[in-house]
Structure formats: C-alpha cells, structure tokens
Amino acid sequence: MRSPRPYAPQSGPGTPSLTERRKAATQIDIARAACELFAEHGPDGTTAEDIAHRAGVALRTFYRYFRNKQEAVAPLLAGGGDAWRALLAEEDPGTPLTEALERAVTRALSDSQAVEEGLEVTRGLLRAAATDEALRAVWYRVNQESEERLVPVVARLAGPGADPIGVRLLAAAATDAIRVALELWSAGDAPVSGGPSSPAALAVRCLRELTGAMPLLR
C-alpha cells in the first residue's frame, strides 16, 4: 500500500528552510513505511527496526524523530487535518460559518485520487488502533493538536466580535465531527466517495448535529 505524498509548499516568504523540508520529508518517508508495514503485518508484527529498514534510514534516525513505532504514523494522520484547515482558511471572512465549514470538510474528504488514497490509509490505521492503545493515543493527540490549530482559523472567519468561548467550542465540535465520521466510516466497508456513508457525507452530518444549536452559527 502506498500512501500519497503530502502537499509540497512552494518557496516564498515564511516557507520552511531546506533543512526543515528535508527533515519533514524524512518523517513522511518513515510514516509511509510504518503505514505499509502496519497494513501488511499489523502493529504487533512490526518493529521500529522494520520501519527504519523499509524507510531506508538508520534506527537512530528513526528515534531522532519518533519515540516508538506508533508515533511514526502521526505525520500522515495529521496531514488530513492540515489540508482541511488550509481549505477553510481560503474562505473569505464574513462567509456564513456553516457554509464555510461544510464546504471545506466536503472538499477535504472527496474529489481527488490523493484524498481517496489517504483515506484508505487512515481506514487501515484506525482499524489497527481499535486493538492498539498506543496507536489510538496517537490518533487522539493528532486530533487535539488539529483542534488547537483550528481555533485561529475559525476566529478569523467569525470576525473580531465573536465570542471566544463560541470560537473554541466550534473548533472542538468541527474537529470531533470529522474524527467521529472517520471512525464510523473506517469501521465499515463503505466506499470512499458517494452515498450517505462516505466520509464527506458522514462528516457533514456530524458537523450539523454537533453545531446546529451554536449561537455562533445563527
């Protein structure tokens, strides 16, 4: 199984240095190797040495970036959140928040081969996480970090007069909507796109049910 390479930023003001980009690329290579091996042998049948060998790096390089084998998949799990926050950030301030959130979620979870491949990787990891506590902890941590990074994006769209508590609650609800949708979808065999059980459709449904009564969206 090959997972898609993440978006590679173009050079320009504020972009990472060459050294930082190389480090990020190494982390992604290790994460990809971990996902492949977990899919082939499961977390219990995979060691850090196996992952380092598959990624073509020394074991000490593996431990330079990750504390254990489960942590190695975090960059790929985090990639989906990075993509959807970037899409939401493209929305203009003043756009109705419900419209902006649903559009960004739908775009992030559909409409490209790379997204579909990434979702299949996520499905495999979430299924493995059901019986692997350490992998499940990585998933929850990635979602917590995504929620924290979502707060300023929501605040910008909501405007300077928005209630800070409402902004935090909306960021939490939006993050949980996607998390729950992906967990539900991963537990079954529904296709990546199309129908009410696709990740995008489930995420929009969860988003509506979790945020429908929030004053910030009225």
mmCIF file of C-alpha atoms in Angstrom:
data_model
loop_
_atom_site.group_PDB
_atom_site.id
_atom_site.type_symbol
_atom_site.label_atom_id
_atom_site.label_comp_id
_atom_site.label_asym_id
_atom_site.label_seq_id
_atom_site.Cartn_x
_atom_site.Cartn_y
_atom_site.Cartn_z
ATOM 1 C CA MET A 1 0.000 0.000 0.000
ATOM 2 C CA ARG A 2 1.389 3.388 -0.948
ATOM 3 C CA SER A 3 0.156 6.489 0.811
ATOM 4 C CA PRO A 4 0.131 9.780 -1.054
ATOM 5 C CA ARG A 5 2.879 12.302 -0.616
ATOM 6 C CA PRO A 6 1.726 15.436 1.205
ATOM 7 C CA TYR A 7 1.411 18.797 -0.430
ATOM 8 C CA ALA A 8 4.856 20.309 -1.017
ATOM 9 C CA PRO A 9 4.847 24.056 -0.300
ATOM 10 C CA GLN A 10 6.311 26.409 -2.866
ATOM 11 C CA SER A 11 9.244 28.616 -1.958
ATOM 12 C CA GLY A 12 8.476 32.067 -0.701
ATOM 13 C CA PRO A 13 8.295 34.230 2.416
ATOM 14 C CA GLY A 14 7.711 32.223 5.574
ATOM 15 C CA THR A 15 8.269 28.813 3.996
ATOM 16 C CA PRO A 16 10.438 26.261 5.850
ATOM 17 C CA SER A 17 14.183 26.156 5.277
ATOM 18 C CA LEU A 18 15.794 23.456 3.147
ATOM 19 C CA THR A 19 16.902 21.646 6.307
ATOM 20 C CA GLU A 20 13.385 21.745 7.734
ATOM 21 C CA ARG A 21 11.930 20.454 4.481
ATOM 22 C CA ARG A 22 14.418 17.588 4.419
ATOM 23 C CA LYS A 23 13.523 16.673 7.992
ATOM 24 C CA ALA A 24 9.829 16.768 7.127
ATOM 25 C CA ALA A 25 10.420 14.595 4.056
ATOM 26 C CA THR A 26 12.306 12.053 6.168
ATOM 27 C CA GLN A 27 9.477 11.962 8.686
ATOM 28 C CA ILE A 28 6.948 11.363 5.920
ATOM 29 C CA ASP A 29 9.079 8.570 4.443
ATOM 30 C CA ILE A 30 9.220 6.908 7.864
ATOM 31 C CA ALA A 31 5.487 7.411 8.373
ATOM 32 C CA ARG A 32 4.733 5.903 4.981
ATOM 33 C CA ALA A 33 6.914 2.883 5.765
ATOM 34 C CA ALA A 34 5.152 2.422 9.106
ATOM 35 C CA CYS A 35 1.718 2.535 7.440
ATOM 36 C CA GLU A 36 2.753 -0.034 4.839
ATOM 37 C CA LEU A 37 4.134 -2.413 7.445
ATOM 38 C CA PHE A 38 1.159 -1.998 9.759
ATOM 39 C CA ALA A 39 -1.105 -2.857 6.830
ATOM 40 C CA GLU A 40 0.979 -5.929 5.994
ATOM 41 C CA HIS A 41 1.781 -7.261 9.459
ATOM 42 C CA GLY A 42 -0.170 -5.209 11.997
ATOM 43 C CA PRO A 43 1.410 -3.094 14.730
ATOM 44 C CA ASP A 44 2.256 -6.165 16.818
ATOM 45 C CA GLY A 45 4.096 -7.743 13.909
ATOM 46 C CA THR A 46 6.108 -4.632 13.126
ATOM 47 C CA THR A 47 9.178 -3.280 14.920
ATOM 48 C CA ALA A 48 10.900 0.085 14.805
ATOM 49 C CA GLU A 49 13.810 -1.686 13.105
ATOM 50 C CA ASP A 50 11.440 -2.941 10.396
ATOM 51 C CA ILE A 51 10.144 0.571 9.790
ATOM 52 C CA ALA A 52 13.614 2.105 9.640
ATOM 53 C CA HIS A 53 14.760 -0.561 7.187
ATOM 54 C CA ARG A 54 11.715 -0.060 4.944
ATOM 55 C CA ALA A 55 12.219 3.720 5.027
ATOM 56 C CA GLY A 56 15.914 3.375 4.218
ATOM 57 C CA VAL A 57 17.136 5.170 7.345
ATOM 58 C CA ALA A 58 19.236 4.172 10.329
ATOM 59 C CA LEU A 59 17.431 3.125 13.505
ATOM 60 C CA ARG A 60 18.968 6.098 15.323
ATOM 61 C CA THR A 61 17.394 8.349 12.693
ATOM 62 C CA PHE A 62 14.012 6.776 13.404
ATOM 63 C CA TYR A 63 14.365 7.523 17.120
ATOM 64 C CA ARG A 64 15.524 11.047 16.384
ATOM 65 C CA TYR A 65 12.009 11.784 15.162
ATOM 66 C CA PHE A 66 9.731 9.289 16.910
ATOM 67 C CA ARG A 67 9.585 7.755 20.375
ATOM 68 C CA ASN A 68 8.003 4.498 19.237
ATOM 69 C CA LYS A 69 6.596 2.737 16.189
ATOM 70 C CA GLN A 70 3.049 4.003 16.721
ATOM 71 C CA GLU A 71 4.205 7.618 16.854
ATOM 72 C CA ALA A 72 5.685 7.167 13.389
ATOM 73 C CA VAL A 73 2.276 7.360 11.694
ATOM 74 C CA ALA A 74 1.398 10.755 13.212
ATOM 75 C CA PRO A 75 2.586 12.842 10.216
ATOM 76 C CA LEU A 76 0.233 11.026 7.855
ATOM 77 C CA LEU A 77 -2.701 11.136 10.269
ATOM 78 C CA ALA A 78 -2.094 14.863 10.763
ATOM 79 C CA GLY A 79 -1.988 15.544 7.021
ATOM 80 C CA GLY A 80 -5.748 15.384 6.612
ATOM 81 C CA GLY A 81 -6.292 17.984 9.322
ATOM 82 C CA ASP A 82 -3.654 20.225 7.795
ATOM 83 C CA ALA A 83 -5.396 20.011 4.426
ATOM 84 C CA TRP A 84 -8.872 20.795 5.721
ATOM 85 C CA ARG A 85 -7.686 23.748 7.817
ATOM 86 C CA ALA A 86 -5.929 25.140 4.745
ATOM 87 C CA LEU A 87 -9.144 24.852 2.747
ATOM 88 C CA LEU A 88 -11.132 26.546 5.491
ATOM 89 C CA ALA A 89 -8.545 29.329 5.659
ATOM 90 C CA GLU A 90 -9.234 30.063 1.975
ATOM 91 C CA GLU A 91 -12.773 31.151 2.843
ATOM 92 C CA ASP A 92 -13.408 34.893 2.994
ATOM 93 C CA PRO A 93 -14.218 36.497 6.360
ATOM 94 C CA GLY A 94 -17.917 37.165 6.508
ATOM 95 C CA THR A 95 -18.822 33.933 4.727
ATOM 96 C CA PRO A 96 -21.515 32.179 6.785
ATOM 97 C CA LEU A 97 -19.627 29.800 9.056
ATOM 98 C CA THR A 98 -21.908 26.844 8.388
ATOM 99 C CA GLU A 99 -21.374 27.224 4.653
ATOM 100 C CA ALA A 100 -17.609 27.656 5.023
ATOM 101 C CA LEU A 101 -17.185 24.653 7.331
ATOM 102 C CA GLU A 102 -19.280 22.282 5.252
ATOM 103 C CA ARG A 103 -17.612 23.308 2.011
ATOM 104 C CA ALA A 104 -14.109 22.853 3.462
ATOM 105 C CA VAL A 105 -14.973 19.481 5.015
ATOM 106 C CA THR A 106 -16.502 18.202 1.793
ATOM 107 C CA ARG A 107 -13.534 19.337 -0.291
ATOM 108 C CA ALA A 108 -11.053 17.855 2.175
ATOM 109 C CA LEU A 109 -12.700 14.429 2.171
ATOM 110 C CA SER A 110 -13.506 13.983 -1.506
ATOM 111 C CA ASP A 111 -12.803 14.752 -5.123
ATOM 112 C CA SER A 112 -9.245 13.586 -5.710
ATOM 113 C CA GLN A 113 -7.284 10.373 -6.013
ATOM 114 C CA ALA A 114 -4.786 11.564 -3.425
ATOM 115 C CA VAL A 115 -7.586 12.156 -0.906
ATOM 116 C CA GLU A 116 -9.058 8.722 -1.579
ATOM 117 C CA GLU A 117 -5.691 7.039 -1.149
ATOM 118 C CA GLY A 118 -5.086 8.949 2.062
ATOM 119 C CA LEU A 119 -8.490 7.951 3.414
ATOM 120 C CA GLU A 120 -7.793 4.288 2.743
ATOM 121 C CA VAL A 121 -4.538 4.636 4.703
ATOM 122 C CA THR A 122 -6.494 6.242 7.533
ATOM 123 C CA ARG A 123 -9.058 3.451 7.484
ATOM 124 C CA GLY A 124 -6.336 0.856 7.924
ATOM 125 C CA LEU A 125 -4.716 2.776 10.754
ATOM 126 C CA LEU A 126 -7.994 3.347 12.593
ATOM 127 C CA ARG A 127 -8.860 -0.316 12.344
ATOM 128 C CA ALA A 128 -5.473 -1.184 13.793
ATOM 129 C CA ALA A 129 -5.985 1.428 16.523
ATOM 130 C CA ALA A 130 -9.083 -0.418 17.726
ATOM 131 C CA THR A 131 -6.814 -3.027 19.317
ATOM 132 C CA ASP A 132 -3.665 -0.953 19.837
ATOM 133 C CA GLU A 133 -3.866 1.523 22.702
ATOM 134 C CA ALA A 134 -0.676 3.372 21.764
ATOM 135 C CA LEU A 135 -1.840 3.879 18.173
ATOM 136 C CA ARG A 136 -5.209 5.086 19.434
ATOM 137 C CA ALA A 137 -3.434 7.601 21.677
ATOM 138 C CA VAL A 138 -1.579 8.967 18.658
ATOM 139 C CA TRP A 139 -4.893 9.426 16.830
ATOM 140 C CA TYR A 140 -6.420 11.323 19.749
ATOM 141 C CA ARG A 141 -3.322 13.500 20.135
ATOM 142 C CA VAL A 142 -3.314 14.385 16.440
ATOM 143 C CA ASN A 143 -6.952 15.448 16.719
ATOM 144 C CA GLN A 144 -6.265 17.561 19.811
ATOM 145 C CA GLU A 145 -3.435 19.365 18.054
ATOM 146 C CA SER A 146 -5.617 19.891 14.990
ATOM 147 C CA GLU A 147 -8.335 21.426 17.161
ATOM 148 C CA GLU A 148 -5.872 23.872 18.711
ATOM 149 C CA ARG A 149 -4.624 24.950 15.284
ATOM 150 C CA LEU A 150 -8.184 25.363 14.052
ATOM 151 C CA VAL A 151 -9.080 27.997 16.660
ATOM 152 C CA PRO A 152 -7.379 30.985 14.951
ATOM 153 C CA VAL A 153 -8.823 29.942 11.587
ATOM 154 C CA VAL A 154 -12.350 29.928 12.999
ATOM 155 C CA ALA A 155 -11.708 33.168 14.877
ATOM 156 C CA ARG A 156 -10.652 34.923 11.671
ATOM 157 C CA LEU A 157 -13.774 33.798 9.837
ATOM 158 C CA ALA A 158 -16.068 34.605 12.764
ATOM 159 C CA GLY A 159 -14.776 38.183 12.986
ATOM 160 C CA PRO A 160 -13.289 40.304 15.767
ATOM 161 C CA GLY A 161 -16.512 40.500 17.762
ATOM 162 C CA ALA A 162 -17.018 36.739 18.044
ATOM 163 C CA ASP A 163 -17.343 35.188 21.488
ATOM 164 C CA PRO A 164 -14.016 33.430 22.254
ATOM 165 C CA ILE A 165 -15.842 30.602 24.005
ATOM 166 C CA GLY A 166 -18.045 30.108 20.969
ATOM 167 C CA VAL A 167 -14.964 30.009 18.740
ATOM 168 C CA ARG A 168 -13.311 27.369 20.912
ATOM 169 C CA LEU A 169 -16.467 25.283 21.052
ATOM 170 C CA LEU A 170 -16.921 25.445 17.296
ATOM 171 C CA ALA A 171 -13.315 24.393 16.703
ATOM 172 C CA ALA A 172 -13.779 21.471 19.080
ATOM 173 C CA ALA A 173 -17.083 20.420 17.521
ATOM 174 C CA ALA A 174 -15.757 20.632 13.961
ATOM 175 C CA THR A 175 -12.715 18.554 14.848
ATOM 176 C CA ASP A 176 -14.812 15.945 16.625
ATOM 177 C CA ALA A 177 -17.276 15.827 13.737
ATOM 178 C CA ILE A 178 -14.525 14.756 11.355
ATOM 179 C CA ARG A 179 -12.966 12.383 13.899
ATOM 180 C CA VAL A 180 -16.253 10.605 14.599
ATOM 181 C CA ALA A 181 -17.114 10.444 10.898
ATOM 182 C CA LEU A 182 -13.771 8.844 10.030
ATOM 183 C CA GLU A 183 -14.040 6.366 12.897
ATOM 184 C CA LEU A 184 -17.542 5.331 11.851
ATOM 185 C CA TRP A 185 -16.567 5.030 8.200
ATOM 186 C CA SER A 186 -13.382 3.111 8.973
ATOM 187 C CA ALA A 187 -15.292 0.524 10.977
ATOM 188 C CA GLY A 188 -17.318 -0.471 7.901
ATOM 189 C CA ASP A 189 -16.788 -1.107 4.216
ATOM 190 C CA ALA A 190 -18.461 1.938 2.673
ATOM 191 C CA PRO A 191 -16.692 3.439 -0.352
ATOM 192 C CA VAL A 192 -14.502 6.495 -0.081
ATOM 193 C CA SER A 193 -16.903 8.640 -2.077
ATOM 194 C CA GLY A 194 -20.597 8.667 -2.903
ATOM 195 C CA GLY A 195 -23.595 7.862 -0.748
ATOM 196 C CA PRO A 196 -24.600 8.770 2.805
ATOM 197 C CA SER A 197 -21.899 6.588 4.373
ATOM 198 C CA SER A 198 -18.921 8.230 2.671
ATOM 199 C CA PRO A 199 -16.513 10.160 4.909
ATOM 200 C CA ALA A 200 -17.604 13.514 3.481
ATOM 201 C CA ALA A 201 -21.313 12.828 3.953
ATOM 202 C CA LEU A 202 -20.826 11.485 7.469
ATOM 203 C CA ALA A 203 -18.649 14.446 8.422
ATOM 204 C CA VAL A 204 -21.237 16.971 7.220
ATOM 205 C CA ARG A 205 -23.976 15.118 9.114
ATOM 206 C CA CYS A 206 -21.889 15.026 12.305
ATOM 207 C CA LEU A 207 -21.000 18.690 11.867
ATOM 208 C CA ARG A 208 -24.646 19.702 11.556
ATOM 209 C CA GLU A 209 -25.739 17.686 14.573
ATOM 210 C CA LEU A 210 -22.892 18.911 16.779
ATOM 211 C CA THR A 211 -23.087 22.594 15.824
ATOM 212 C CA GLY A 212 -26.739 23.135 14.943
ATOM 213 C CA ALA A 213 -27.606 24.941 18.214
ATOM 214 C CA MET A 214 -24.420 27.018 18.500
ATOM 215 C CA PRO A 215 -25.101 30.785 18.713
ATOM 216 C CA LEU A 216 -22.017 31.481 16.606
ATOM 217 C CA LEU A 217 -23.721 29.845 13.619
ATOM 218 C CA ARG A 218 -27.052 31.595 13.922
#
